[in-house]
Coordinates of C-alpha atoms in Angstrom, one line a residue:
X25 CA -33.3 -18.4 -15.1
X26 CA -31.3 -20.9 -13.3
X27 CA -32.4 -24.8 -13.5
X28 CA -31.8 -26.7 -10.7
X29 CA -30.1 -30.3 -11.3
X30 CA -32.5 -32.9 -11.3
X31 CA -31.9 -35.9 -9.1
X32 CA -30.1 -37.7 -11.6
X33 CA -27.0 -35.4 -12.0
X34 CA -26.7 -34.8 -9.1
X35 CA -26.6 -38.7 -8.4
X36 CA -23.8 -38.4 -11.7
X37 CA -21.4 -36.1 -10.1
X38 CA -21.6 -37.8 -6.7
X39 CA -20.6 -41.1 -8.8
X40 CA -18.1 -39.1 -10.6
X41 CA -16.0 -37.7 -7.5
X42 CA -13.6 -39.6 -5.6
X43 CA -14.6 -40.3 -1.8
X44 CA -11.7 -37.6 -0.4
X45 CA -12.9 -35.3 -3.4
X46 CA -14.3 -32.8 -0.8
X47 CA -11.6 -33.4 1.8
X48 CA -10.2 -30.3 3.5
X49 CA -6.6 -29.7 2.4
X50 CA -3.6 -30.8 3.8
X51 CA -1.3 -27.8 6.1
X52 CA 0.9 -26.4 4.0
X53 CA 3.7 -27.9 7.1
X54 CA 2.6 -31.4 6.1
X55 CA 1.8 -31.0 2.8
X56 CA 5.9 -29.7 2.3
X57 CA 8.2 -30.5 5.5
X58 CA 11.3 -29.6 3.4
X59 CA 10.4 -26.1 4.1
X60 CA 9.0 -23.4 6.5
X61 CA 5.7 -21.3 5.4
X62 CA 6.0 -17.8 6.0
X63 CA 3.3 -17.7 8.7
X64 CA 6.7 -19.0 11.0
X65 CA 8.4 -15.7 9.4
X66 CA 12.4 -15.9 8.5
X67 CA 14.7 -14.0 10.6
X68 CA 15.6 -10.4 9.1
X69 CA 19.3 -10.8 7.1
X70 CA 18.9 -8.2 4.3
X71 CA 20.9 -5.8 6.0
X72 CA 24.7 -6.8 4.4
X73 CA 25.9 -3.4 4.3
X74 CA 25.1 -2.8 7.8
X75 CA 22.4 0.2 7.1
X76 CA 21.1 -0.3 10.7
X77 CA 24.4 1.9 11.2
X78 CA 22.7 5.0 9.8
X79 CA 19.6 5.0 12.3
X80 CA 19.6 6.9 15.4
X81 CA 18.9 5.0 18.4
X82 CA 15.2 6.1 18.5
X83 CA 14.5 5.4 14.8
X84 CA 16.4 1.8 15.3
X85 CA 13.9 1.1 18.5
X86 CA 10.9 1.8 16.1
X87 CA 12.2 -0.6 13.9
X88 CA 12.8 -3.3 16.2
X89 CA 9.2 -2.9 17.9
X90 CA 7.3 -3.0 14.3
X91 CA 9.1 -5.8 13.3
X92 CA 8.3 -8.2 16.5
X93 CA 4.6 -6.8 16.4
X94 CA 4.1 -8.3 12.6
X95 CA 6.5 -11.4 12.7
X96 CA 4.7 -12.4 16.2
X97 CA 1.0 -10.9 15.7
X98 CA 0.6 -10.7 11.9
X99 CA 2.7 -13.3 10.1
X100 CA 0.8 -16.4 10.7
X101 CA -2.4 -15.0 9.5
X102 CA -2.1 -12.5 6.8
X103 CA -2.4 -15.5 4.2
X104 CA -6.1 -16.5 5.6
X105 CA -7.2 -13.1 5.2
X106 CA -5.5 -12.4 1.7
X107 CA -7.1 -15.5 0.3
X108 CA -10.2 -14.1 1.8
X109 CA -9.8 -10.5 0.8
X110 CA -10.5 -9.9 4.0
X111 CA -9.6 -7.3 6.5
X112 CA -7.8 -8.2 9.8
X113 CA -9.7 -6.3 12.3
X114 CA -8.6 -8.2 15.3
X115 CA -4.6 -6.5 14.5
X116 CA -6.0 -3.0 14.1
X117 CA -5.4 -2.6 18.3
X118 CA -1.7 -4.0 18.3
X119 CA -1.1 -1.8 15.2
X120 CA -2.8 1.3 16.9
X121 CA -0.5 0.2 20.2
X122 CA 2.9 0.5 18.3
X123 CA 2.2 4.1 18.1
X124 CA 3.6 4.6 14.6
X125 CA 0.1 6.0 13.2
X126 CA 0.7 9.9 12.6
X127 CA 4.1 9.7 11.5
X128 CA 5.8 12.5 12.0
X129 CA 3.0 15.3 13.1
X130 CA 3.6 16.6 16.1
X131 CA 1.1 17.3 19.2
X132 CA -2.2 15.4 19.3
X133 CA -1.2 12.0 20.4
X134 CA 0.9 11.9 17.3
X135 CA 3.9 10.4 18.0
X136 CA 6.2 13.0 15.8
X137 CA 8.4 10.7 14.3
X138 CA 11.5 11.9 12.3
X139 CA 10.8 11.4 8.1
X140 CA 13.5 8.4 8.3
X141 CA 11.7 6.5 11.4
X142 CA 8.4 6.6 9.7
X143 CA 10.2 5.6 6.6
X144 CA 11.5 2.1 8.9
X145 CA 8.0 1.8 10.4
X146 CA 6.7 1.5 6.7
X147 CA 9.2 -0.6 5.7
X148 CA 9.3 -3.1 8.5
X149 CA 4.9 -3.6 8.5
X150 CA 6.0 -4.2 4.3
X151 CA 8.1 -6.8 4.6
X152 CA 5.5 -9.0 6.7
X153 CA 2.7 -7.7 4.7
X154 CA 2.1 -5.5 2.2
X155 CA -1.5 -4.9 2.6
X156 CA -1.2 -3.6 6.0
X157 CA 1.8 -1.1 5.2
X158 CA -0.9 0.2 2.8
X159 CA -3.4 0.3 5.5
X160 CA -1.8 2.2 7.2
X161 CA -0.6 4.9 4.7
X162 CA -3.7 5.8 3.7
X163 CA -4.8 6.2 7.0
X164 CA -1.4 8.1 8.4
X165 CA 0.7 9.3 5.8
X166 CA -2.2 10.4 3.8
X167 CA -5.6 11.1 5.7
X168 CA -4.1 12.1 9.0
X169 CA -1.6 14.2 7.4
X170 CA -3.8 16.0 5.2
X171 CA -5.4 17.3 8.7
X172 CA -2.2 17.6 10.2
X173 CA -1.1 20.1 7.5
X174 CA -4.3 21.3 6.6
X175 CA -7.4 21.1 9.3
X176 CA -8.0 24.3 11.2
X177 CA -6.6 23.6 15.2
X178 CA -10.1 22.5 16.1
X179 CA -10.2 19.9 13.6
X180 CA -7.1 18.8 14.4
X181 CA -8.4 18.5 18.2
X182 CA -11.4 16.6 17.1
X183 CA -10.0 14.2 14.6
X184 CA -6.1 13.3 15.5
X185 CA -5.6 12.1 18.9
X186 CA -8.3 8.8 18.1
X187 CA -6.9 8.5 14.6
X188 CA -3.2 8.3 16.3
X189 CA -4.5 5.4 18.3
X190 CA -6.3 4.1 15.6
X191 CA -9.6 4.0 17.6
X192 CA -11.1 5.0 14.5
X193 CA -9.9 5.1 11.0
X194 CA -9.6 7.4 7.8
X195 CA -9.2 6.9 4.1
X196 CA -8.5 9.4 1.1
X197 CA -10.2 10.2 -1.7
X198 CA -9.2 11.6 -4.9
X199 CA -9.0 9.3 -7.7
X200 CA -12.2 8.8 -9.4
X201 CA -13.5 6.5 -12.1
X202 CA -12.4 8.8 -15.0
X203 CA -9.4 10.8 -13.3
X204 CA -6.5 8.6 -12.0
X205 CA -3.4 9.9 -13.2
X206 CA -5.0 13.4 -14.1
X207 CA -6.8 13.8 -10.7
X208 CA -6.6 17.3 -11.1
X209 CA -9.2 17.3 -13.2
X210 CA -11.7 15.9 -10.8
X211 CA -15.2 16.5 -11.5
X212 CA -16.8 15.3 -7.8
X213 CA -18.2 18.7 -6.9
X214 CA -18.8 20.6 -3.7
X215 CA -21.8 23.2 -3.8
X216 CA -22.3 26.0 -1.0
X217 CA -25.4 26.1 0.9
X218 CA -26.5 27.8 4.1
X219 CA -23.9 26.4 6.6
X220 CA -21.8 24.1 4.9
X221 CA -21.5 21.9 1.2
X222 CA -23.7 19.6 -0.6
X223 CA -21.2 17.0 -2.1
X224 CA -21.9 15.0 -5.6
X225 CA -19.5 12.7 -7.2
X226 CA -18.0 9.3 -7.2
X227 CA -14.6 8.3 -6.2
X228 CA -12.6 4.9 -6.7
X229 CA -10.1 2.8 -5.5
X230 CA -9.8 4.1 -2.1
X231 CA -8.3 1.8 0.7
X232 CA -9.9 1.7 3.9
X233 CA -13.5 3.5 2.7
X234 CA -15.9 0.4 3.7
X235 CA -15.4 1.3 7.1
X236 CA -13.5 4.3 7.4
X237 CA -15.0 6.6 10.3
X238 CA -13.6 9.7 8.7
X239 CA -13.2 10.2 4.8
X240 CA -11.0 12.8 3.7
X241 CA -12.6 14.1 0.3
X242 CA -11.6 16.4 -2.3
X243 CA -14.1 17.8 -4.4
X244 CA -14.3 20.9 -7.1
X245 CA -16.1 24.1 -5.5
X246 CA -18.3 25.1 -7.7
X247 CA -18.2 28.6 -7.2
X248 CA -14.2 29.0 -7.2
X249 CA -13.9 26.1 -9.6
X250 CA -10.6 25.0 -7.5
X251 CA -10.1 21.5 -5.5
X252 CA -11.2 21.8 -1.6
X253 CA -11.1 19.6 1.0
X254 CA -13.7 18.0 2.9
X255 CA -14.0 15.8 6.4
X256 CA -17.1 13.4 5.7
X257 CA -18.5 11.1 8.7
X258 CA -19.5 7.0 8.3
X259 CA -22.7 7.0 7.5
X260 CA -23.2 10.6 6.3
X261 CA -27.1 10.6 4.4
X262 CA -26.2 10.3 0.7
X263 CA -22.7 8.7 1.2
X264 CA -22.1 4.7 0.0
X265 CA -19.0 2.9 0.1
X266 CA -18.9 -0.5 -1.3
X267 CA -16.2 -2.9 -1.5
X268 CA -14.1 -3.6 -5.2
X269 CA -13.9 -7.2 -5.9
X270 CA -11.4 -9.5 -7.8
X271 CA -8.2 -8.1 -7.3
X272 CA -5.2 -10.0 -7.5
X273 CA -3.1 -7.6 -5.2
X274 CA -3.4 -6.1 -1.6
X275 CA -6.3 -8.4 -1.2
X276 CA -6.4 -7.4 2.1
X277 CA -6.8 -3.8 1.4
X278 CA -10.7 -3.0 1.6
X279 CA -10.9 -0.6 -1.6
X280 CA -14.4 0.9 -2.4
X281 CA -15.5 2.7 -4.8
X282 CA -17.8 6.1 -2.7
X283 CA -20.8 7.5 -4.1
X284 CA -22.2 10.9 -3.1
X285 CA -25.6 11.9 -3.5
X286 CA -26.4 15.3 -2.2
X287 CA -23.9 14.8 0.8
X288 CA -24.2 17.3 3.3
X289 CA -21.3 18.6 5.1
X290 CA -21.0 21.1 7.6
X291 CA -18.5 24.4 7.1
X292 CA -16.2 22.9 10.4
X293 CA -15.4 20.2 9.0
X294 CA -14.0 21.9 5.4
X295 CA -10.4 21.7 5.5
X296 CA -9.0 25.4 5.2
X297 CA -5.8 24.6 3.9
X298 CA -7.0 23.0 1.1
X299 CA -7.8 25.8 -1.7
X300 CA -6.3 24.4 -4.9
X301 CA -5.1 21.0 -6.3
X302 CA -1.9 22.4 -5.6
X303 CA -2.3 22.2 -1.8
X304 CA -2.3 18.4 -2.0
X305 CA 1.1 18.5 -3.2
X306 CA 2.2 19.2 0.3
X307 CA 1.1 16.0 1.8
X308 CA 1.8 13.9 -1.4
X309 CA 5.3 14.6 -1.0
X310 CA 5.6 13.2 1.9
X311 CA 3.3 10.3 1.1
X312 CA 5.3 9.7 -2.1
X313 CA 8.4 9.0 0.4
X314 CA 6.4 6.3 2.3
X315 CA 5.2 4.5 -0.8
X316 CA 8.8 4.3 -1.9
X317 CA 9.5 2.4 1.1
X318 CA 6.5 0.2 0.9
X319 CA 8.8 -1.7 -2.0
X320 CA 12.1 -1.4 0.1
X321 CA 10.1 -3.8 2.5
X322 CA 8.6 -6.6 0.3
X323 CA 11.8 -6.5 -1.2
X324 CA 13.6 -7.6 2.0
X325 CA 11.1 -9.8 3.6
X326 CA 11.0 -11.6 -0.2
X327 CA 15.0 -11.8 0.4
X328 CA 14.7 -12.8 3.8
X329 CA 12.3 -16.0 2.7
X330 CA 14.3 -16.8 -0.2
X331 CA 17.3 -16.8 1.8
X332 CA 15.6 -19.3 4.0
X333 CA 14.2 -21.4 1.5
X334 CA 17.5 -22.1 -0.3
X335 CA 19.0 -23.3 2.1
X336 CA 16.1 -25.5 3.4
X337 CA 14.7 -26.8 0.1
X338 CA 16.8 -30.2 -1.0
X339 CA 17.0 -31.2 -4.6
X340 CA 19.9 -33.9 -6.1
X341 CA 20.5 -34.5 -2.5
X342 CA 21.8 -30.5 -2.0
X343 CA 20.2 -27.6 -1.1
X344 CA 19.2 -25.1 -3.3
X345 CA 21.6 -22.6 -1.7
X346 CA 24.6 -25.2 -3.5
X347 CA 23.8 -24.5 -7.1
X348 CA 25.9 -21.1 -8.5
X349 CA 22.4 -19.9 -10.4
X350 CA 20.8 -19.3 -7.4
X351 CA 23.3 -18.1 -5.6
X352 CA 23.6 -15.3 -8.6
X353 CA 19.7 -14.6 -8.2
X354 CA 20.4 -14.4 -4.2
X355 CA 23.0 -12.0 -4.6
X356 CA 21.1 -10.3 -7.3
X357 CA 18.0 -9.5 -5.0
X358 CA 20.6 -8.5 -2.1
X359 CA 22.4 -6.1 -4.4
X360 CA 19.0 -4.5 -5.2
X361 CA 18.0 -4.7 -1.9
X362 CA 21.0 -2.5 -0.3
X363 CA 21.0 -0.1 -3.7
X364 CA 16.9 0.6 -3.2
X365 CA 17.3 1.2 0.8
X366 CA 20.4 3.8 0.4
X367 CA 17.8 5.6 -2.1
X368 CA 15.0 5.9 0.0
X369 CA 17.1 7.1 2.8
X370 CA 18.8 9.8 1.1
X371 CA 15.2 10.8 0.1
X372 CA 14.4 11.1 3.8
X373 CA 17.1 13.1 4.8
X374 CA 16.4 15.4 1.8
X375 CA 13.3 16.1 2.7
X376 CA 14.3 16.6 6.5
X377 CA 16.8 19.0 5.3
X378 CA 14.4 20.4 3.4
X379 CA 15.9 20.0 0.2
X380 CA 14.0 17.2 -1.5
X381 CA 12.0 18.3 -4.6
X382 CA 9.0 16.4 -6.2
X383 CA 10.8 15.3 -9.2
X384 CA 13.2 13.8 -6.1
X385 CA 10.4 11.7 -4.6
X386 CA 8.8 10.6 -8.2
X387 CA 12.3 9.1 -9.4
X388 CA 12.9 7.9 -5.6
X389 CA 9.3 6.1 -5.8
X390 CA 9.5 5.0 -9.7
X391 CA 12.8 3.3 -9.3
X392 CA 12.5 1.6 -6.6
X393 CA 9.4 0.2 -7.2
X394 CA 11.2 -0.7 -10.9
X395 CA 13.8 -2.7 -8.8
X396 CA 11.5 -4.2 -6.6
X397 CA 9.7 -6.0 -9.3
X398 CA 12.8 -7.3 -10.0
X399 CA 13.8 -8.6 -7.0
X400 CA 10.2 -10.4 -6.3
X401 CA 10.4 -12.0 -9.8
X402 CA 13.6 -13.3 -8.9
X403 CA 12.6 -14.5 -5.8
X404 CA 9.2 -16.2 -7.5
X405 CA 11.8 -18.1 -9.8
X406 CA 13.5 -19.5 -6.9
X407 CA 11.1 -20.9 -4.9
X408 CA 9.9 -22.7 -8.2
X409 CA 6.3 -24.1 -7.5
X410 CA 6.1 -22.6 -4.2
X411 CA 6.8 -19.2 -5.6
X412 CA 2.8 -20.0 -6.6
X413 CA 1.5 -20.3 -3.1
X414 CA 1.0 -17.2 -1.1
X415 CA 1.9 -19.7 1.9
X416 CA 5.5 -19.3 1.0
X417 CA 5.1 -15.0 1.2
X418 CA 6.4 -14.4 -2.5
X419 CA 3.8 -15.2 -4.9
X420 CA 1.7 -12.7 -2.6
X421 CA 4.7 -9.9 -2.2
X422 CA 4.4 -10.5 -6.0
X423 CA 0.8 -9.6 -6.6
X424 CA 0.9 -7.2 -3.8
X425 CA 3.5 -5.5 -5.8
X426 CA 1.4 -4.5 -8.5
X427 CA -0.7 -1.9 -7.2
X428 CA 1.8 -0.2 -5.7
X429 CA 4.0 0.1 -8.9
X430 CA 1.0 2.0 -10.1
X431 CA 0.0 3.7 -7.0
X432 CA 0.6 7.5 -5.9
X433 CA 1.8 7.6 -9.3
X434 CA 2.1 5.1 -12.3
X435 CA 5.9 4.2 -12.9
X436 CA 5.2 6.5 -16.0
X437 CA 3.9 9.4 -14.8
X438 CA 6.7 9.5 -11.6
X439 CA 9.2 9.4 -14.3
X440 CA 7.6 12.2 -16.1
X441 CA 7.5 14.7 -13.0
X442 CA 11.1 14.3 -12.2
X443 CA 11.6 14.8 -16.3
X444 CA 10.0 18.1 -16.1
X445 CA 11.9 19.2 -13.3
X446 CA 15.3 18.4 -15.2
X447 CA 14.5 19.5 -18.4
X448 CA 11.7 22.4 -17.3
X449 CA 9.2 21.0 -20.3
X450 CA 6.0 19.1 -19.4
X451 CA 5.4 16.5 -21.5
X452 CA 2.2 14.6 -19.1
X453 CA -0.5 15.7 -22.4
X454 CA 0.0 14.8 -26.3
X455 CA 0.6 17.6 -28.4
X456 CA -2.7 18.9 -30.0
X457 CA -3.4 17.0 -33.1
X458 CA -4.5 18.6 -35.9
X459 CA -7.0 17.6 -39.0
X460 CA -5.0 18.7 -41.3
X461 CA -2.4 17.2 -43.4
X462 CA 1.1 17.5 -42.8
X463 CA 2.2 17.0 -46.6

């Protein structure tokens, strides 16, 4: 039971605070002249060994159009709605207008990118903001895809060309409470009845699924005892999304955790191509290719602020950009930079060769998301005090950071797929232990 204050402390801590105690704070602009917030974002200079070079003209024009979209529309607001953990609904038309959702599927209204221009698209939303890069992954590289590759042609009709526009939006889900990094061992289950499924479970940690109008779910069929696929509907009797609270990272990222109770859905809108775990493998490779570029991004916008800030930020009457240790860190996060975007390029062109492997994509995604850590850590040391204020981009590329390191694969786990594939022994489970004693 709460007890209100009595009139007396309340009179006490009015005494207590100052007059201005309750004052709005001052703009970050007045508050710090000697340097510009990232709402005004810094030009892109993270490109020293000229990689632009290796684009086609297409794939460079996709660039350029993502990047003035969320320096102009995005930039001065994303760091309201990440203190907020709130979700920017008013950008969801200019993203849908780039015409980047859908990737590289073909027909639709998809706008059948090639591997590497999706790759840029991901990148370039990244380096402004982390939290809508991821947006959009779920929603493209892993909801629309999974119909793309695996919805009957009807589905495909019914779902894609709005999704492409982003007129409505999609979210995944497969993790669940007890199964992250062993999801294929899901226990959400799907039970056959006259003209469609009844669907049970409880899933976690899935972007977008507050107000998704299409969930892609996977679920165990009880009668085959394999993973399936499943289109669910907003709003669906028995379904409930609600919203995961007090993260530090991708604030702006609207993870739920979904409930199903007794969740009816209807045989056309099972997903046919989805008959075994092993059938989400197809669009996690390429998903696992995007996410590796999600860090490629903050990694350069981090640089590109940094780069700024050194050389507007004054100390001993020089900028910071004089001293030699922080022209080592610069060079540092530049190095990383240029080593972390040749990898995820060679990944793309391996898979559009057809020639990349999953243990390819887990190193490509563990390693640069391992560098990337580096490189915003780096960047947070620079910008000294600032590097606390998600004003100045880095302390948020920081946080944001986080989730994505574990994401689509813990650093771990990545590095144990592409250690099975080398060495052809799987070493994800302990060896049985046994009671009795070795001696």
């Amino acid at each position: 039971m709460k007890v209100p204050p009595s009139e007396a402390q309340e009179d006490m801590y009015r005494k207590e605070k100052s007059s201005y105690f309750d004052s709005p704070a001052l703009d970050v602009s007045v508050a710090f002249p000697q340097a510009t917030p990232a709402s005004v974002f810094p030009p892109s200079v993270s490109d020293y060994y000229q990689f632009d070079d290796l684009l086609t003209p297409e794939e460079q024009a996709v660039r350029i159009k993502v990047r003035e979209c969320m320096e102009k529309e995005v930039a001065p607001i994303m760091t309201k709605y990440w203190e907020k953990a709130e979700f920017p609904f008013e950008v969801v038309p200019k993203l849908g207008a780039l015409r980047v959702a859908g990737g590289s599927i073909k027909g639709y209204g998809c706008p059948n990118l090639s591997i590497t221009a999706n790759a840029i698209a991901t990148a370039e939303v990244a380096r402004v903001d982390a939290s809508c890069s991821t947006f959009i992954l779920v929603h493209s590289s892993l909801a629309m895809l999974t119909i793309g590759l695996c919805g009957s042609e009807a589905q495909k009709q019914k779902y894609l060309p709005s999704l492409a526009e982003l007129k409505t939006v999609a979210c995944w889900a497969l993790t669940e409470p007890d199964y992250g990094s062993d999801a294929s061992a899901l226990k959400t289950t799907a039970r056959k009845v006259e003209g469609g499924w009844i669907l049970d479970g409880q899933k976690r940690w899935i972007g977008n699924s507050t107000f998704a109008d299409v969930l892609v779910i996977f679920a165990r069929n009880l009668t085959t005892n394999q993973i399936n696929g499943y289109i669910v509907k907003k709003d669906t009797p028995g379904l409930q999304a609600t919203k995961i609270e007090n993260k530090i990272g991708l604030r702006i990222v609207q993870n739920g955790d979904i409930v199903m109770k007794n969740v009816f859905v209807p045989d056309e809108d099972r997903l046919p191509g989805v008959d075994s775990f092993q059938d989400t493998n197809k669009v996690l490779a390429v998903s696992r290719v995007m996410v590796a570029w999600q860090p490629i991004g903050i990694s350069m916008g981090v640089y590109d602020m940094c780069h700024r800030y050194l050389k507007e930020r004054k100390q001993f009457g020089v900028p910071l950009a004089s001293f030699q240790i922080n022209q080592q860190k610069l060079v540092r996060m530049l190095g990383n930079v240029q080593a972390m975007f040749l990898v995820g390029w060679r990944l793309c062109k391996l898979y559009e060769s057809g020639k990349m492997t999953p243990g390819h994509a887990s190193m490509g995604k563990s390693w640069i998301s391992l560098k990337a850590r580096e490189t915003v850590s780096l960047g947070r040391e620079l910008l000294g005090g600032n590097g606390i204020l998600s004003d100045f981009l880095v302390a948020k590329a920081f946080c944001d950071l986080e989730p994505i390191y574990t994401y689509e694969g813990t650093y771990d786990i990545n590095t144990l797929v592409t250690g099975r594939e080398i060495t052809g022994i799987a070493s994800f489970k302990p060896a049985a232990s046994s009671n009795r004693s070795r001696l």
